[in-house]
């Protein structure tokens, strides 16, 4: 188990909230700069680093046992190669006035702070969406969905006639797309122990926003074709009006019934962040300066999905991706140390290095520089990138591939 104690040293520590992509990298960069001279404390509700970018693999997750699976890397493996301390707890309040955070109601005073608490599903006040849909934004959600899909596969052998079990995925961004392709391409019968399960019928409700908005046109076109080849039906241009158990009401008046509904329609800041008395952007995200510091709050930084920032040189919003979280965290961690040492701060400039989509267990599509690539080798490349990142975290090293 990781150290459930304060970092070594005296005085209030530098505190990093969240041990996801942004938090881990922020703590690592800060530790590299401060070299044990100042206590650094990493806080998370779990003693593991969850590989959130891989949570679309719901079939493999369902078959894996507990959190010993490769999607959850024990933090102690990472921490013992650093001088970073760890405290397990849920952040229930952040008090910027008094430089305190509350973990399960217990106060913890900080000297400097980085908020890297990620994001949660946004339901946009759609009635029934939170109650009657699955989500893969968290490991436990992906586990629940995987288990449910296995149960559906087992029940499918008793379905009348030619009927196939239907799964509806809501949200035409990268997560919904990857998940729909994964569910359609998975051999659920084999996973359920070699039974003659019927293949799932997967419908991807892309909503009123353009499908895969923001990605290069050729990548979108290739992804659409690969989804269709995998048997995913795409439903464009309609939003979800209401959800009931097993029933999705669309705003054109039509109704879709389904054995399972998955919500991948968007993200927002966690409530503990959204209620902070500071400037917020869309979905309660924190508006930050290009140094990733909160305006008017010296020594308080934010990184990852929790921020809203437009790159001042390109005018392009920084996306909510692990790639951007890691790049931003390098700057946040350096600036956290710089504030402590009284040094000047650096500004964050985001350059996208490429996008790789997994489109089923053995297909993928990517846009890297000006090239669009697709097919089985792209899927293998995605897996290699994911393994390289996971290996680096387990070794306490920095991987720049993700
Ligand atoms: C299925 C899926 C596929 C994706 N694929 C890609 C991809 O291919 N490439 C890519 O770049 N991005 C991808 N993303 C997006 C990427 O996962 C996120 O952008 C990234 O996780 C953001 O990092 P973060 O550190 O901000 O948040 P997270 O990684 O979510 O980390 C937040 C941390 O904060 C902790 N936490 C939250 N609230 C509290 C609290 N109140 N108290 C204590 N701890 C708390 C959590 O336990 C977690 O450890 C994908 C996302 C999903 C869901």
CSV table of C-alpha atoms and ligand atoms in Angstrom, one decimal:
chain,number,residue,atom,x,y,z
A,1,UNK,CA,0.0,0.0,0.0
A,2,UNK,CA,1.2,3.6,-0.6
A,3,UNK,CA,2.4,5.7,2.3
A,4,UNK,CA,-0.8,6.9,4.0
A,5,UNK,CA,1.3,9.7,5.6
A,6,UNK,CA,2.5,13.2,5.0
A,7,UNK,CA,5.6,13.7,2.9
A,8,UNK,CA,8.9,14.0,4.7
A,9,UNK,CA,9.9,17.5,5.8
A,10,UNK,CA,8.5,20.2,8.0
A,11,UNK,CA,5.9,23.0,7.3
A,12,UNK,CA,2.8,22.7,5.1
A,13,UNK,CA,3.5,20.7,2.0
A,14,UNK,CA,3.0,21.4,-1.6
A,15,UNK,CA,-0.3,19.5,-2.3
A,16,UNK,CA,-1.4,17.9,-5.6
A,17,UNK,CA,-5.0,16.8,-5.7
A,18,UNK,CA,-5.7,13.9,-7.9
A,19,UNK,CA,-3.3,11.0,-9.0
A,20,UNK,CA,-4.6,10.7,-12.6
A,21,UNK,CA,-2.6,11.7,-15.6
A,22,UNK,CA,-2.3,15.4,-14.7
A,23,UNK,CA,-1.8,14.9,-10.9
A,24,UNK,CA,0.9,12.2,-11.2
A,25,UNK,CA,2.9,14.1,-13.8
A,26,UNK,CA,2.6,17.4,-11.8
A,27,UNK,CA,3.9,15.8,-8.6
A,28,UNK,CA,6.6,14.1,-10.6
A,29,UNK,CA,7.8,17.3,-12.2
A,30,UNK,CA,7.6,19.3,-9.0
A,31,UNK,CA,9.6,16.5,-7.2
A,32,UNK,CA,12.2,16.6,-10.0
A,33,UNK,CA,12.6,20.4,-9.5
A,34,UNK,CA,12.5,20.5,-5.7
A,35,UNK,CA,14.6,17.3,-5.1
A,36,UNK,CA,13.2,16.4,-1.7
A,37,UNK,CA,13.9,19.9,-0.3
A,38,UNK,CA,10.2,20.6,0.2
A,39,UNK,CA,7.5,18.0,1.2
A,40,UNK,CA,5.1,17.2,-1.7
A,41,UNK,CA,1.9,15.4,-0.9
A,42,UNK,CA,-0.2,13.6,-3.5
A,43,UNK,CA,-3.9,13.0,-2.7
A,44,UNK,CA,-6.4,10.6,-4.3
A,45,UNK,CA,-9.4,8.6,-3.2
A,46,UNK,CA,-7.8,5.5,-4.7
A,47,UNK,CA,-4.3,4.1,-4.0
A,48,UNK,CA,-4.0,3.3,-7.7
A,49,UNK,CA,-3.4,5.3,-10.9
A,50,UNK,CA,-6.3,4.5,-13.2
A,51,UNK,CA,-5.5,4.2,-16.9
A,52,UNK,CA,-8.7,6.0,-17.9
A,53,UNK,CA,-7.8,6.1,-21.6
A,54,UNK,CA,-8.2,2.3,-21.7
A,55,UNK,CA,-11.6,2.1,-20.0
A,56,UNK,CA,-13.4,1.4,-23.3
A,57,UNK,CA,-12.0,-2.2,-23.1
A,58,UNK,CA,-15.1,-3.3,-21.1
A,59,UNK,CA,-14.9,-6.9,-22.2
A,60,UNK,CA,-11.4,-7.4,-20.9
A,61,UNK,CA,-12.1,-5.4,-17.8
A,62,UNK,CA,-15.2,-7.6,-17.0
A,63,UNK,CA,-13.1,-10.7,-17.2
A,64,UNK,CA,-10.2,-9.3,-15.0
A,65,UNK,CA,-10.3,-9.8,-11.3
A,66,UNK,CA,-10.6,-6.8,-8.9
A,67,UNK,CA,-8.3,-3.8,-9.4
A,68,UNK,CA,-5.2,-5.9,-9.8
A,69,UNK,CA,-5.9,-5.6,-13.5
A,70,UNK,CA,-3.6,-3.6,-15.8
A,71,UNK,CA,-5.9,-0.6,-15.8
A,72,UNK,CA,-5.0,0.3,-12.2
A,73,UNK,CA,-1.3,0.7,-11.3
A,74,UNK,CA,-0.6,0.7,-7.6
A,75,UNK,CA,0.7,4.1,-6.6
A,76,UNK,CA,3.3,2.7,-4.2
A,77,UNK,CA,5.2,1.3,-7.2
A,78,UNK,CA,5.5,4.8,-8.5
A,79,UNK,CA,6.0,6.6,-5.2
A,80,UNK,CA,8.8,4.6,-3.8
A,81,UNK,CA,11.1,5.9,-6.6
A,82,UNK,CA,10.3,9.5,-5.6
A,83,UNK,CA,10.2,11.7,-2.4
A,84,UNK,CA,6.5,12.3,-2.9
A,85,UNK,CA,4.2,11.4,0.0
A,86,UNK,CA,0.6,10.1,-0.5
A,87,UNK,CA,-2.6,10.6,1.4
A,88,UNK,CA,-5.6,8.5,0.5
A,89,UNK,CA,-8.9,10.4,0.9
A,90,UNK,CA,-11.8,12.0,-0.9
A,91,UNK,CA,-11.5,15.8,-1.4
A,92,UNK,CA,-14.7,17.1,0.1
A,93,UNK,CA,-13.8,20.9,0.1
A,94,UNK,CA,-11.1,23.2,-1.1
A,95,UNK,CA,-10.8,26.4,1.0
A,96,UNK,CA,-8.6,28.8,-1.0
A,97,UNK,CA,-9.0,31.6,1.5
A,98,UNK,CA,-7.4,29.6,4.4
A,99,UNK,CA,-5.1,27.4,2.2
A,100,UNK,CA,-6.8,24.3,3.4
A,101,UNK,CA,-8.3,21.2,1.7
A,102,UNK,CA,-10.6,18.9,3.4
A,103,UNK,CA,-10.2,15.1,3.0
A,104,UNK,CA,-13.3,13.3,4.1
A,105,UNK,CA,-14.0,16.4,6.2
A,106,UNK,CA,-10.5,16.4,7.8
A,107,UNK,CA,-8.4,19.6,7.2
A,108,UNK,CA,-5.0,19.6,5.5
A,109,UNK,CA,-3.1,22.9,5.2
A,110,UNK,CA,-1.0,23.5,2.0
A,111,UNK,CA,1.7,25.9,1.1
A,112,UNK,CA,1.1,25.6,-2.7
A,113,UNK,CA,-1.6,23.6,-4.5
A,114,UNK,CA,-2.4,22.0,-7.8
A,115,UNK,CA,-6.0,20.9,-8.5
A,116,UNK,CA,-6.0,17.9,-10.9
A,117,UNK,CA,-9.3,16.2,-10.0
A,118,UNK,CA,-10.3,15.3,-13.6
A,119,UNK,CA,-13.9,15.3,-14.7
A,120,UNK,CA,-17.2,13.6,-14.2
A,121,UNK,CA,-20.1,12.8,-16.6
A,122,UNK,CA,-22.2,15.7,-17.6
A,123,UNK,CA,-25.9,14.8,-18.0
A,124,UNK,CA,-27.1,18.3,-19.1
A,125,UNK,CA,-30.3,17.9,-17.0
A,126,UNK,CA,-31.6,15.2,-19.3
A,127,UNK,CA,-34.2,13.4,-17.1
A,128,UNK,CA,-33.3,9.9,-16.2
A,129,UNK,CA,-29.8,10.0,-17.8
A,130,UNK,CA,-27.8,9.8,-14.6
A,131,UNK,CA,-30.1,7.1,-13.1
A,132,UNK,CA,-30.6,4.8,-16.1
A,133,UNK,CA,-27.4,4.8,-18.1
A,134,UNK,CA,-23.9,3.3,-17.7
A,135,UNK,CA,-20.7,5.2,-17.9
A,136,UNK,CA,-17.0,4.3,-18.6
A,137,UNK,CA,-15.5,7.5,-17.2
A,138,UNK,CA,-14.5,5.6,-14.0
A,139,UNK,CA,-13.0,2.2,-13.6
A,140,UNK,CA,-16.0,1.0,-11.4
A,141,UNK,CA,-18.4,2.1,-14.1
A,142,UNK,CA,-16.5,0.3,-16.8
A,143,UNK,CA,-16.4,-2.8,-14.6
A,144,UNK,CA,-20.2,-2.6,-14.1
A,145,UNK,CA,-20.9,-2.2,-17.8
A,146,UNK,CA,-18.6,-5.1,-18.7
A,147,UNK,CA,-20.4,-7.3,-16.2
A,148,UNK,CA,-23.8,-6.2,-17.5
A,149,UNK,CA,-22.8,-6.9,-21.1
A,150,UNK,CA,-21.6,-10.4,-20.1
A,151,UNK,CA,-25.0,-11.0,-18.4
A,152,UNK,CA,-26.8,-9.7,-21.6
A,153,UNK,CA,-24.7,-12.1,-23.7
A,154,UNK,CA,-25.7,-15.0,-21.5
A,155,UNK,CA,-29.4,-14.1,-21.7
A,156,UNK,CA,-29.2,-13.6,-25.5
A,157,UNK,CA,-29.3,-17.3,-26.2
A,158,UNK,CA,-33.0,-17.3,-25.1
A,159,UNK,CA,-34.1,-14.3,-27.3
A,160,UNK,CA,-36.9,-15.1,-29.7
A,161,UNK,CA,-36.4,-15.4,-33.4
A,162,UNK,CA,-33.4,-13.5,-34.9
A,163,UNK,CA,-33.5,-10.8,-32.3
A,164,UNK,CA,-30.1,-9.5,-31.1
A,165,UNK,CA,-29.5,-7.7,-27.8
A,166,UNK,CA,-29.2,-4.0,-28.5
A,167,UNK,CA,-26.8,-1.6,-26.8
A,168,UNK,CA,-27.1,2.1,-27.3
A,169,UNK,CA,-24.1,4.4,-26.8
A,170,UNK,CA,-24.9,8.1,-26.5
A,171,UNK,CA,-22.2,10.5,-27.6
A,172,UNK,CA,-20.3,10.9,-30.9
A,173,UNK,CA,-16.9,11.9,-29.4
A,174,UNK,CA,-13.8,9.8,-29.2
A,175,UNK,CA,-15.0,7.9,-26.1
A,176,UNK,CA,-18.4,7.0,-27.5
A,177,UNK,CA,-16.9,6.0,-30.8
A,178,UNK,CA,-14.2,3.8,-29.3
A,179,UNK,CA,-16.7,2.1,-26.9
A,180,UNK,CA,-19.3,1.4,-29.6
A,181,UNK,CA,-16.7,-0.2,-31.8
A,182,UNK,CA,-15.3,-2.2,-28.9
A,183,UNK,CA,-18.7,-3.6,-27.9
A,184,UNK,CA,-19.6,-4.4,-31.5
A,185,UNK,CA,-16.3,-6.1,-32.2
A,186,UNK,CA,-16.0,-8.2,-28.9
A,187,UNK,CA,-16.8,-11.9,-29.0
A,188,UNK,CA,-19.1,-11.8,-26.0
A,189,UNK,CA,-19.9,-15.5,-26.3
A,190,UNK,CA,-16.3,-16.5,-26.0
A,191,UNK,CA,-15.9,-14.1,-23.0
A,192,UNK,CA,-19.0,-15.6,-21.3
A,193,UNK,CA,-17.3,-19.1,-21.4
A,194,UNK,CA,-17.8,-20.2,-25.0
A,195,UNK,CA,-21.6,-20.0,-25.3
A,196,UNK,CA,-23.5,-19.3,-28.6
A,197,UNK,CA,-24.3,-15.7,-27.6
A,198,UNK,CA,-25.9,-13.5,-30.3
A,199,UNK,CA,-23.8,-10.6,-31.5
A,200,UNK,CA,-24.8,-7.3,-30.0
A,201,UNK,CA,-26.5,-4.7,-32.1
A,202,UNK,CA,-24.8,-1.4,-31.3
A,203,UNK,CA,-26.4,2.0,-32.0
A,204,UNK,CA,-24.2,5.1,-31.6
A,205,UNK,CA,-26.4,8.2,-31.0
A,206,UNK,CA,-24.0,11.0,-32.0
A,207,UNK,CA,-26.3,13.9,-30.9
A,208,UNK,CA,-26.7,17.2,-32.5
A,209,UNK,CA,-23.0,18.0,-32.5
A,210,UNK,CA,-20.9,16.8,-35.5
A,211,UNK,CA,-19.6,13.3,-35.2
A,212,UNK,CA,-16.0,13.3,-33.8
A,213,UNK,CA,-16.1,17.1,-33.8
A,214,UNK,CA,-12.7,18.8,-34.0
A,215,UNK,CA,-10.8,15.8,-35.5
A,216,UNK,CA,-9.4,15.9,-39.1
A,217,UNK,CA,-12.0,15.2,-41.8
A,218,UNK,CA,-10.2,12.2,-43.2
A,219,UNK,CA,-9.9,10.6,-39.8
A,220,UNK,CA,-13.7,11.1,-39.3
A,221,UNK,CA,-14.5,9.6,-42.6
A,222,UNK,CA,-12.2,6.6,-42.0
A,223,UNK,CA,-13.6,6.1,-38.5
A,224,UNK,CA,-17.2,6.2,-39.8
A,225,UNK,CA,-16.4,3.5,-42.4
A,226,UNK,CA,-14.7,1.3,-39.8
A,227,UNK,CA,-17.6,1.7,-37.4
A,228,UNK,CA,-20.1,0.7,-40.1
A,229,UNK,CA,-17.9,-2.3,-41.1
A,230,UNK,CA,-18.0,-3.4,-37.4
A,231,UNK,CA,-21.8,-3.3,-37.6
A,232,UNK,CA,-22.3,-0.1,-35.5
A,233,UNK,CA,-25.4,1.9,-36.6
A,234,UNK,CA,-24.9,5.7,-36.5
A,235,UNK,CA,-27.8,7.9,-35.6
A,236,UNK,CA,-27.0,11.5,-36.4
A,237,UNK,CA,-28.5,14.8,-35.5
A,238,UNK,CA,-30.8,14.0,-32.7
A,239,UNK,CA,-30.3,14.6,-29.0
A,240,UNK,CA,-31.6,12.5,-26.1
A,241,UNK,CA,-34.7,14.1,-24.5
A,242,UNK,CA,-35.3,11.6,-21.7
A,243,UNK,CA,-34.1,8.2,-20.5
A,244,UNK,CA,-36.2,5.5,-18.8
A,245,UNK,CA,-34.9,2.0,-17.9
A,246,UNK,CA,-34.1,0.4,-21.2
A,247,UNK,CA,-35.7,3.2,-23.3
A,248,UNK,CA,-34.2,6.3,-24.9
A,249,UNK,CA,-36.6,9.1,-26.0
A,250,UNK,CA,-35.0,11.2,-28.7
A,251,UNK,CA,-35.9,14.8,-29.4
A,252,UNK,CA,-37.5,13.9,-32.8
A,253,UNK,CA,-40.1,11.9,-30.9
A,254,UNK,CA,-38.6,8.5,-31.7
A,255,UNK,CA,-37.9,5.9,-29.0
A,256,UNK,CA,-35.1,3.4,-28.9
A,257,UNK,CA,-35.3,0.3,-26.7
A,258,UNK,CA,-32.1,-1.3,-25.5
A,259,UNK,CA,-30.7,-3.9,-23.1
A,260,UNK,CA,-28.1,-1.4,-22.0
A,261,UNK,CA,-27.6,2.4,-22.5
A,262,UNK,CA,-24.2,4.0,-22.1
A,263,UNK,CA,-23.7,7.7,-21.6
A,264,UNK,CA,-20.5,9.1,-23.2
A,265,UNK,CA,-22.1,12.5,-24.1
A,266,UNK,CA,-19.8,14.9,-22.2
A,267,UNK,CA,-17.8,15.8,-19.2
A,268,UNK,CA,-17.8,18.6,-16.6
A,269,UNK,CA,-15.8,19.6,-13.5
A,270,UNK,CA,-16.3,17.5,-10.3
A,271,UNK,CA,-18.7,19.3,-7.9
A,272,UNK,CA,-16.0,20.1,-5.4
A,273,UNK,CA,-14.3,22.1,-8.1
A,274,UNK,CA,-17.4,23.6,-9.7
A,275,UNK,CA,-18.4,25.3,-6.5
A,276,UNK,CA,-15.1,27.1,-5.9
A,277,UNK,CA,-15.5,30.9,-5.7
A,278,UNK,CA,-13.2,31.5,-8.8
A,279,UNK,CA,-13.8,32.2,-12.5
A,280,UNK,CA,-15.3,29.1,-14.2
A,281,UNK,CA,-15.7,28.1,-17.9
A,282,UNK,CA,-18.0,25.6,-19.5
A,283,UNK,CA,-19.2,22.8,-17.2
A,284,UNK,CA,-17.6,24.4,-14.1
A,285,UNK,CA,-14.0,24.0,-15.4
A,286,UNK,CA,-11.4,26.3,-13.9
A,287,UNK,CA,-10.4,29.3,-16.0
A,288,UNK,CA,-6.6,29.5,-15.7
A,289,UNK,CA,-3.8,31.8,-16.8
A,290,UNK,CA,-1.4,30.4,-19.5
A,291,UNK,CA,0.9,29.6,-16.5
A,292,UNK,CA,-2.0,27.3,-15.3
A,293,UNK,CA,-2.3,29.4,-12.2
A,294,UNK,CA,-5.8,30.5,-11.0
A,295,UNK,CA,-6.2,34.2,-11.6
A,296,UNK,CA,-5.5,36.2,-8.4
A,297,UNK,CA,-4.5,33.0,-6.5
A,298,UNK,CA,-0.7,32.9,-6.5
A,299,UNK,CA,0.6,29.4,-5.8
A,300,UNK,CA,-2.7,27.7,-6.8
A,301,UNK,CA,-2.5,25.8,-10.1
A,302,UNK,CA,-4.8,23.5,-12.0
A,303,UNK,CA,-4.1,20.9,-14.7
A,304,UNK,CA,-5.9,18.2,-16.8
A,305,UNK,CA,-9.6,17.9,-17.6
A,306,UNK,CA,-10.5,20.3,-14.9
A,307,UNK,CA,-9.1,23.4,-16.7
A,308,UNK,CA,-10.5,25.6,-19.5
A,309,UNK,CA,-7.8,27.4,-21.5
A,310,UNK,CA,-7.4,28.6,-25.0
A,311,UNK,CA,-3.8,28.5,-26.2
A,312,UNK,CA,-2.9,32.1,-26.7
A,313,UNK,CA,-0.6,31.4,-29.7
A,314,UNK,CA,-3.0,29.2,-31.7
A,315,UNK,CA,-6.3,30.4,-30.4
A,316,UNK,CA,-7.4,26.7,-30.1
A,317,UNK,CA,-8.9,25.4,-26.8
A,318,UNK,CA,-6.7,22.9,-25.0
A,319,UNK,CA,-8.7,19.6,-25.3
A,320,UNK,CA,-9.7,17.4,-22.4
A,321,UNK,CA,-7.3,14.5,-23.2
A,322,UNK,CA,-4.7,12.6,-21.4
A,323,UNK,CA,-2.1,13.9,-23.9
A,324,UNK,CA,-3.0,17.5,-23.0
A,325,UNK,CA,-3.2,16.7,-19.3
A,326,UNK,CA,0.3,15.3,-19.3
A,327,UNK,CA,1.7,18.2,-21.3
A,328,UNK,CA,0.0,20.8,-19.1
A,329,UNK,CA,1.0,19.0,-15.9
A,330,UNK,CA,4.7,19.3,-16.9
A,331,UNK,CA,4.2,23.1,-16.8
A,332,UNK,CA,2.0,23.1,-13.7
A,333,UNK,CA,4.6,21.0,-11.8
A,334,UNK,CA,7.5,23.2,-12.9
A,335,UNK,CA,5.5,26.3,-11.9
A,336,UNK,CA,4.5,24.9,-8.6
A,337,UNK,CA,8.2,24.4,-7.8
A,338,UNK,CA,9.0,27.8,-9.2
A,339,UNK,CA,6.5,29.5,-6.9
A,340,UNK,CA,8.0,27.7,-4.0
A,341,UNK,CA,11.6,28.8,-5.0
A,342,UNK,CA,10.6,32.4,-6.0
A,343,UNK,CA,11.5,31.8,-9.6
A,344,UNK,CA,9.6,33.0,-12.8
A,345,UNK,CA,6.7,31.0,-14.1
A,346,UNK,CA,6.5,29.4,-17.6
A,347,UNK,CA,3.5,29.6,-19.9
A,348,UNK,CA,1.8,26.5,-21.3
A,349,UNK,CA,1.7,26.0,-25.1
A,350,UNK,CA,-0.2,23.0,-26.4
A,351,UNK,CA,0.8,21.2,-29.5
A,352,UNK,CA,-1.3,18.1,-30.5
A,353,UNK,CA,1.0,15.2,-31.4
A,354,UNK,CA,-1.6,13.1,-33.0
A,355,UNK,CA,-4.8,11.2,-32.3
A,356,UNK,CA,-5.1,7.4,-32.3
A,357,UNK,CA,-8.6,5.8,-32.0
A,358,UNK,CA,-9.2,2.1,-31.2
A,359,UNK,CA,-12.1,1.0,-33.4
A,360,UNK,CA,-12.7,-2.4,-32.0
A,361,UNK,CA,-10.3,-5.1,-30.7
A,362,UNK,CA,-8.3,-5.2,-33.9
A,363,UNK,CA,-8.9,-2.0,-35.9
A,364,UNK,CA,-7.8,1.6,-35.4
A,365,UNK,CA,-7.5,4.9,-37.1
A,366,UNK,CA,-5.0,7.7,-36.5
A,367,UNK,CA,-4.1,11.2,-37.6
A,368,UNK,CA,-0.5,11.8,-37.0
A,369,UNK,CA,0.9,15.1,-38.4
A,370,UNK,CA,-0.7,15.3,-41.8
A,371,UNK,CA,-1.1,11.5,-42.2
A,372,UNK,CA,-4.3,9.5,-41.7
A,373,UNK,CA,-3.6,5.8,-41.0
A,374,UNK,CA,-5.9,3.0,-40.3
A,375,UNK,CA,-6.1,-0.8,-39.9
A,376,UNK,CA,-4.8,-3.5,-37.6
A,377,UNK,CA,-1.2,-1.9,-37.3
A,378,UNK,CA,-2.8,1.3,-35.9
A,379,UNK,CA,-4.6,-0.8,-33.2
A,380,UNK,CA,-1.3,-2.4,-32.4
A,381,UNK,CA,0.4,1.0,-32.2
A,382,UNK,CA,-2.3,2.3,-29.8
A,383,UNK,CA,-1.8,-0.7,-27.6
A,384,UNK,CA,2.0,-0.2,-27.7
A,385,UNK,CA,1.6,3.5,-26.7
A,386,UNK,CA,-0.7,2.5,-23.8
A,387,UNK,CA,1.7,-0.2,-22.6
A,388,UNK,CA,4.7,2.1,-22.8
A,389,UNK,CA,2.9,4.7,-20.7
A,390,UNK,CA,1.7,2.1,-18.1
A,391,UNK,CA,5.2,0.7,-17.9
A,392,UNK,CA,6.8,4.1,-17.4
A,393,UNK,CA,4.3,4.9,-14.5
A,394,UNK,CA,5.0,1.6,-12.8
A,395,UNK,CA,8.8,2.3,-13.0
A,396,UNK,CA,8.3,5.9,-11.7
A,397,UNK,CA,9.6,7.2,-15.1
A,398,UNK,CA,8.2,9.8,-17.4
A,399,UNK,CA,6.7,8.5,-20.7
A,400,UNK,CA,6.3,11.1,-23.4
A,401,UNK,CA,4.5,8.9,-25.9
A,402,UNK,CA,0.9,9.3,-24.7
B,1,LIG,C1,-12.8,5.6,-22.4
B,1,LIG,C2,-11.9,6.8,-22.5
B,1,LIG,C3,-10.9,6.8,-23.5
B,1,LIG,C4,-10.0,7.9,-23.6
B,1,LIG,N1,-9.1,7.8,-24.6
B,1,LIG,C5,-8.1,8.8,-24.6
B,1,LIG,C6,-7.0,8.7,-25.6
B,1,LIG,O1,-6.9,7.8,-26.3
B,1,LIG,N2,-6.1,9.7,-25.6
B,1,LIG,C7,-6.2,10.8,-24.7
B,1,LIG,O2,-5.3,11.6,-24.7
B,1,LIG,N3,-7.2,10.9,-23.8
B,1,LIG,C8,-8.2,9.9,-23.8
B,1,LIG,N4,-9.2,10.0,-22.9
B,1,LIG,C9,-9.3,11.2,-22.0
B,1,LIG,C10,-8.4,11.1,-20.8
B,1,LIG,O3,-8.7,9.9,-20.1
B,1,LIG,C11,-8.6,12.3,-19.8
B,1,LIG,O4,-8.5,13.5,-20.5
B,1,LIG,C12,-7.6,12.2,-18.7
B,1,LIG,O5,-7.9,11.1,-17.9
B,1,LIG,C13,-7.6,13.5,-17.9
B,1,LIG,O6,-6.6,13.4,-16.9
B,1,LIG,P1,-6.8,14.1,-15.5
B,1,LIG,O7,-5.6,13.8,-14.7
B,1,LIG,O8,-7.3,15.4,-15.6
B,1,LIG,O9,-8.1,13.2,-14.8
B,1,LIG,P2,-8.1,11.7,-14.4
B,1,LIG,O10,-7.1,10.9,-15.1
B,1,LIG,O11,-9.5,11.3,-14.4
B,1,LIG,O12,-7.6,11.8,-12.8
B,1,LIG,C14,-8.3,12.5,-11.8
B,1,LIG,C15,-8.0,11.8,-10.5
B,1,LIG,O13,-8.6,12.5,-9.5
B,1,LIG,C16,-9.1,11.6,-8.5
B,1,LIG,N5,-10.3,12.3,-7.9
B,1,LIG,C17,-11.3,12.9,-8.5
B,1,LIG,N6,-12.2,13.4,-7.6
B,1,LIG,C18,-11.6,13.2,-6.4
B,1,LIG,C19,-12.0,13.6,-5.1
B,1,LIG,N7,-13.1,14.3,-4.8
B,1,LIG,N8,-11.2,13.2,-4.1
B,1,LIG,C20,-10.0,12.5,-4.3
B,1,LIG,N9,-9.6,12.1,-5.5
B,1,LIG,C21,-10.4,12.5,-6.6
B,1,LIG,C22,-9.5,10.4,-9.3
B,1,LIG,O14,-9.6,9.3,-8.5
B,1,LIG,C23,-8.4,10.4,-10.4
B,1,LIG,O15,-7.3,9.6,-10.0
B,1,LIG,C24,-10.1,9.0,-22.7
B,1,LIG,C25,-11.1,9.0,-21.7
B,1,LIG,C26,-12.0,7.9,-21.6
B,1,LIG,C27,-13.1,7.9,-20.6
